[in-house]
Every structure is written in C-alpha cells, then in structure tokens.
Amino acid sequence: MHDLARTILAYVLILGVLVFVHEFGHYLAARWRGIKVDTFSIGFGPALYRWHDRVGTEWRLSAIPLGGYVKPHGFEGPDDATPEQKAAWIEGRTFHDKPVGSRALVIAMGPIFNFGFAILLFTLLFAFAGRPEVKNEVAQVEPNGPAAQAGVKPGDVITHLGALPVFNFADVQAHASERPGAQTTLGIRRGGQDLTLPITLGTVPGTKKHGSTGKIGVVYQMVPGKPLSPPQAFVAGVHETWMVSVQTLQGVWQIISGQRSTKELGGTIRIAQMSGQVAQYGFASIMSFMALLSVNLGLINLFPIPILDGGRLVFYIAESIQGRPVSRRVQEISYQAGFALIAGLFLFSTFNDLANLGLFHWLIPSSG
C-alpha cells in the first residue's frame, strides 16, 4: 500500500509540474500578445478547486490528472462561437483576431517551455551532482556469453546490432532485449578498425507475466561525473536535451518502420510506474526523469497531428503561405482524424501497459 501511494503521489506531482510548465508557456505567450486567458486548468473534468486572478483568468485544479489546458479568450473563432460567446468577447483581446504569427507563437510556446525546462533541470543536475557518463566501450565481457563466443574484447565499441545503429549502452540493451536467441551480426570498432562479428544473442528466461529477453553479455563502465561550472552545465544541459530529442525521434521512427517492437510503446500506467520507481532513488533521479519526460512531452506536442500543437502550427503555416485560413471543412476532418489517431494510440499504449503488468496472461495458454 505504501508503494502504491508513493507511485500515485509521484505521478501526480511529476505530471502536474510538467503540464503546468507546458501550459504556462501558452499562458505567458498569450498575455504577451495581448490575448486574455479565460481558463488555466491542471487536469481535466470537474474542478476540485478554482480561483480568479486580478486579470480575470480562472485557475483550476481538476479531477482527472491526465494533462491540462489553457483556453485563450475567443479561441473558438467567429464561425464556431455561440451568440452568447460573441457577446462576451472583449475587442482586441481575442485569440482569433490576432495575426497568424501571434497565434502560432502562443501555440509553439508550450513545447518550447518543455524543452527549456528540460535544459534547466539538466543544467542544475550537472552543476550540483555532476554528469555521470557511461563509457562508450565494453569494460567486461561475460565469460562464455554470446559476446565472448563472437570474439568481442574489452575496449571494443559496439556500433551496430544487425542493421540497427547503436549509439550508447541503452541502445545495446533495448535492441538486444527484443531479440532473444536471434542470429545476427555485431558491428564493432577496435583499434580504429571496423569489424563485423556473427553473434547468437543469449536468452534470459521470463515468466508468465514477462516473456524472455535477449542479451549480448557485455558490461559497460560508468564514470562518475564531477560538478560542472554553471556555463559548462548549461552547455551540457543543452547538449543532453538535444541528444535525448534525437534518440527519442530515432526510436519513434524505428517503431514506425518496424525495426523495433510496438510493445515498447508505453502510456500513462507505465509513466506512473516509473514515477514511483525513480521516487525511491532521491531528488536527482526525479529531476532526471522529469527532464526526460519534459523532452518527450515537447516532442509529442510538435508532431504534425491535428488537435496537437504541431497540427495547429501546420494550419498556421499553410495560412501564412496562402494568405487565408485553411477551410473549416478541412480543419474539421483533420481534427476528427487526429482525435481518432490519438485515441487509438492511447488505447494501444494502455493495453501494452496492462499486458506488461500481466493482466492478460490468462489469454495465453500455459505450456504443459
């Protein structure tokens, strides 16, 4: 019960902070461009607590902690607004009558704030706790393991597993774990030369709840980091945010192209699980996890899918090019398709999460 309470509390706090940062970016950009903000909500559904500030914005803490939203004044536009909404509009303060550049800025600032927040968290971590690094070379080779039998030696740098490029130890683990017993090749760099070694991945037996996973049989070395000066920490924070973004996009593309299993897609339940786990290891682990999630939240919202920030930005780019808004019909169809896609991904990722918890193991007949 203690673990469950910690998991729920950590999830609500971590997600709440990230949602606040994202929506605060929208909020500040709207205020900057002279747009009144009607509502700022953390969570969806009925409001548990609400208050109004001196400029008329209603701030809410809502019942369903799965996100949040900012509602700019006049966001609905003349074609969609009711007569009552139109009558309440304040001239010059509505979202829809601002230039397309101002509207695009308001939408873009949510993801931008997520990236900025990630840079801030990484900077603080590197300045106070240092920047631990995993050396990108093999420190030890498991005796008689798959890598040893393939001829891997300490000091080798793994560059490819089959056709998949490997950038760090996390890539090695992720690629190998999905291919237990697979016969493939290992690309390595040794003494300035690139070699290709045939390898049969090992198999780590699983359980009814979790299936078998693959392994290579190597150990990488973790090098403790030293605290960096503030300028160095900032540069390292920017670099880390960039690398996490690149690796995340590479992972998404590998899933789309079939190079990685769709089972790796996780959703709300997995985030909650991981939130509870990192909360055990202290504040530095929580900050690192929040930074990773903040990058992911920023990237996801920039995907060109209608109903996400990226989809709206695509419409604004089209509007700036053709000199008029995209037709209402096209927008409606696009938003419906975007909603269906996001809903499908949510259901699929939730199914994956529940499957990883073993909820559906009864559907798989046990072997005798």
PDB file of C-alpha atoms in Angstrom, residues 1-110:
ATOM      1  CA  MET A   1       0.000   0.000   0.000  1.00  0.00           C
ATOM      2  CA  HIS A   2       2.941   2.302   0.766  1.00  0.00           C
ATOM      3  CA  ASP A   3       4.415   1.656  -2.712  1.00  0.00           C
ATOM      4  CA  LEU A   4       1.058   2.358  -4.380  1.00  0.00           C
ATOM      5  CA  ALA A   5       0.657   5.640  -2.505  1.00  0.00           C
ATOM      6  CA  ARG A   6       4.196   6.695  -3.415  1.00  0.00           C
ATOM      7  CA  THR A   7       3.586   5.815  -7.073  1.00  0.00           C
ATOM      8  CA  ILE A   8       0.334   7.783  -7.268  1.00  0.00           C
ATOM      9  CA  LEU A   9       1.780  10.802  -5.441  1.00  0.00           C
ATOM     10  CA  ALA A  10       4.971  10.838  -7.539  1.00  0.00           C
ATOM     11  CA  TYR A  11       2.975  10.506 -10.772  1.00  0.00           C
ATOM     12  CA  VAL A  12       0.551  13.313  -9.900  1.00  0.00           C
ATOM     13  CA  LEU A  13       3.342  15.674  -8.820  1.00  0.00           C
ATOM     14  CA  ILE A  14       5.691  14.931 -11.736  1.00  0.00           C
ATOM     15  CA  LEU A  15       2.997  15.111 -14.403  1.00  0.00           C
ATOM     16  CA  GLY A  16       1.419  18.122 -12.721  1.00  0.00           C
ATOM     17  CA  VAL A  17       4.676  20.085 -12.838  1.00  0.00           C
ATOM     18  CA  LEU A  18       5.302  19.182 -16.494  1.00  0.00           C
ATOM     19  CA  VAL A  19       1.752  20.073 -17.531  1.00  0.00           C
ATOM     20  CA  PHE A  20       1.986  23.370 -15.641  1.00  0.00           C
ATOM     21  CA  VAL A  21       5.250  24.244 -17.423  1.00  0.00           C
ATOM     22  CA  HIS A  22       3.738  23.427 -20.831  1.00  0.00           C
ATOM     23  CA  GLU A  23       0.531  25.356 -20.275  1.00  0.00           C
ATOM     24  CA  PHE A  24       2.377  28.252 -18.624  1.00  0.00           C
ATOM     25  CA  GLY A  25       4.257  28.677 -21.906  1.00  0.00           C
ATOM     26  CA  HIS A  26       0.930  29.069 -23.734  1.00  0.00           C
ATOM     27  CA  TYR A  27      -0.323  31.398 -20.999  1.00  0.00           C
ATOM     28  CA  LEU A  28       2.656  33.757 -20.985  1.00  0.00           C
ATOM     29  CA  ALA A  29       2.754  33.939 -24.790  1.00  0.00           C
ATOM     30  CA  ALA A  30      -0.964  34.790 -24.888  1.00  0.00           C
ATOM     31  CA  ARG A  31      -0.541  37.539 -22.296  1.00  0.00           C
ATOM     32  CA  TRP A  32       2.492  38.872 -24.191  1.00  0.00           C
ATOM     33  CA  ARG A  33       0.486  39.121 -27.431  1.00  0.00           C
ATOM     34  CA  GLY A  34      -2.389  40.930 -25.687  1.00  0.00           C
ATOM     35  CA  ILE A  35      -4.759  37.955 -25.547  1.00  0.00           C
ATOM     36  CA  LYS A  36      -6.922  37.464 -22.479  1.00  0.00           C
ATOM     37  CA  VAL A  37      -6.754  33.957 -20.995  1.00  0.00           C
ATOM     38  CA  ASP A  38     -10.121  32.700 -19.782  1.00  0.00           C
ATOM     39  CA  THR A  39      -9.047  29.421 -18.144  1.00  0.00           C
ATOM     40  CA  PHE A  40      -5.835  27.756 -16.955  1.00  0.00           C
ATOM     41  CA  SER A  41      -6.534  24.195 -15.815  1.00  0.00           C
ATOM     42  CA  ILE A  42      -4.269  21.498 -14.412  1.00  0.00           C
ATOM     43  CA  GLY A  43      -6.211  18.302 -15.106  1.00  0.00           C
ATOM     44  CA  PHE A  44      -9.476  17.703 -16.920  1.00  0.00           C
ATOM     45  CA  GLY A  45     -13.052  17.229 -15.812  1.00  0.00           C
ATOM     46  CA  PRO A  46     -14.822  18.894 -12.894  1.00  0.00           C
ATOM     47  CA  ALA A  47     -12.853  21.487 -10.959  1.00  0.00           C
ATOM     48  CA  LEU A  48     -11.809  20.469  -7.453  1.00  0.00           C
ATOM     49  CA  TYR A  49     -10.631  23.975  -6.655  1.00  0.00           C
ATOM     50  CA  ARG A  50     -10.786  27.229  -8.606  1.00  0.00           C
ATOM     51  CA  TRP A  51      -9.968  30.890  -8.185  1.00  0.00           C
ATOM     52  CA  HIS A  52      -9.805  34.057 -10.312  1.00  0.00           C
ATOM     53  CA  ASP A  53      -6.810  36.343 -10.554  1.00  0.00           C
ATOM     54  CA  ARG A  54      -6.888  40.124 -10.951  1.00  0.00           C
ATOM     55  CA  VAL A  55      -6.871  39.962 -14.788  1.00  0.00           C
ATOM     56  CA  GLY A  56      -9.891  37.648 -14.940  1.00  0.00           C
ATOM     57  CA  THR A  57      -8.253  34.268 -15.603  1.00  0.00           C
ATOM     58  CA  GLU A  58      -9.870  31.309 -13.870  1.00  0.00           C
ATOM     59  CA  TRP A  59      -7.262  28.911 -12.442  1.00  0.00           C
ATOM     60  CA  ARG A  60      -8.397  25.344 -11.841  1.00  0.00           C
ATOM     61  CA  LEU A  61      -7.228  22.121 -10.243  1.00  0.00           C
ATOM     62  CA  SER A  62      -9.377  19.495 -11.920  1.00  0.00           C
ATOM     63  CA  ALA A  63     -10.265  15.931 -11.043  1.00  0.00           C
ATOM     64  CA  ILE A  64      -8.579  13.917 -13.833  1.00  0.00           C
ATOM     65  CA  PRO A  65      -4.772  14.314 -13.647  1.00  0.00           C
ATOM     66  CA  LEU A  66      -4.017  13.355 -17.261  1.00  0.00           C
ATOM     67  CA  GLY A  67      -2.984  16.714 -18.642  1.00  0.00           C
ATOM     68  CA  GLY A  68      -4.310  20.253 -18.663  1.00  0.00           C
ATOM     69  CA  TYR A  69      -5.213  23.152 -20.916  1.00  0.00           C
ATOM     70  CA  VAL A  70      -5.205  26.906 -21.379  1.00  0.00           C
ATOM     71  CA  LYS A  71      -8.244  28.497 -23.030  1.00  0.00           C
ATOM     72  CA  PRO A  72      -7.454  31.845 -24.679  1.00  0.00           C
ATOM     73  CA  HIS A  73     -10.281  34.350 -24.978  1.00  0.00           C
ATOM     74  CA  GLY A  74     -12.085  33.916 -28.298  1.00  0.00           C
ATOM     75  CA  PHE A  75     -10.187  30.750 -29.174  1.00  0.00           C
ATOM     76  CA  GLU A  76     -13.276  29.262 -30.852  1.00  0.00           C
ATOM     77  CA  GLY A  77     -13.459  31.836 -33.660  1.00  0.00           C
ATOM     78  CA  PRO A  78     -16.498  33.567 -35.220  1.00  0.00           C
ATOM     79  CA  ASP A  79     -17.701  30.506 -37.162  1.00  0.00           C
ATOM     80  CA  ASP A  80     -17.840  28.262 -34.094  1.00  0.00           C
ATOM     81  CA  ALA A  81     -18.868  30.675 -31.345  1.00  0.00           C
ATOM     82  CA  THR A  82     -22.372  30.900 -29.931  1.00  0.00           C
ATOM     83  CA  PRO A  83     -24.144  34.281 -29.798  1.00  0.00           C
ATOM     84  CA  GLU A  84     -23.514  34.339 -26.041  1.00  0.00           C
ATOM     85  CA  GLN A  85     -19.787  33.789 -26.545  1.00  0.00           C
ATOM     86  CA  LYS A  86     -19.602  36.511 -29.186  1.00  0.00           C
ATOM     87  CA  ALA A  87     -21.409  38.938 -26.912  1.00  0.00           C
ATOM     88  CA  ALA A  88     -18.803  38.320 -24.174  1.00  0.00           C
ATOM     89  CA  TRP A  89     -15.787  38.960 -26.426  1.00  0.00           C
ATOM     90  CA  ILE A  90     -13.533  41.856 -25.472  1.00  0.00           C
ATOM     91  CA  GLU A  91     -12.454  43.709 -28.584  1.00  0.00           C
ATOM     92  CA  GLY A  92      -8.747  43.399 -29.280  1.00  0.00           C
ATOM     93  CA  ARG A  93      -8.236  40.683 -26.648  1.00  0.00           C
ATOM     94  CA  THR A  94      -9.459  37.631 -28.580  1.00  0.00           C
ATOM     95  CA  PHE A  95      -7.208  34.888 -29.951  1.00  0.00           C
ATOM     96  CA  HIS A  96      -8.854  34.567 -33.361  1.00  0.00           C
ATOM     97  CA  ASP A  97      -8.397  38.196 -34.430  1.00  0.00           C
ATOM     98  CA  LYS A  98      -4.639  38.249 -33.785  1.00  0.00           C
ATOM     99  CA  PRO A  99      -2.163  37.934 -36.690  1.00  0.00           C
ATOM    100  CA  VAL A 100      -1.217  34.384 -37.633  1.00  0.00           C
ATOM    101  CA  GLY A 101       2.295  34.905 -36.263  1.00  0.00           C
ATOM    102  CA  SER A 102       0.942  35.762 -32.807  1.00  0.00           C
ATOM    103  CA  ARG A 103      -1.388  32.751 -32.816  1.00  0.00           C
ATOM    104  CA  ALA A 104       1.448  30.456 -33.890  1.00  0.00           C
ATOM    105  CA  LEU A 105       3.677  31.839 -31.132  1.00  0.00           C
ATOM    106  CA  VAL A 106       1.045  31.116 -28.473  1.00  0.00           C
ATOM    107  CA  ILE A 107       0.748  27.513 -29.666  1.00  0.00           C
ATOM    108  CA  ALA A 108       4.502  26.945 -30.064  1.00  0.00           C
ATOM    109  CA  MET A 109       5.475  28.259 -26.629  1.00  0.00           C
ATOM    110  CA  GLY A 110       4.058  25.219 -24.811  1.00  0.00           C
TER     111      GLY A 110
END
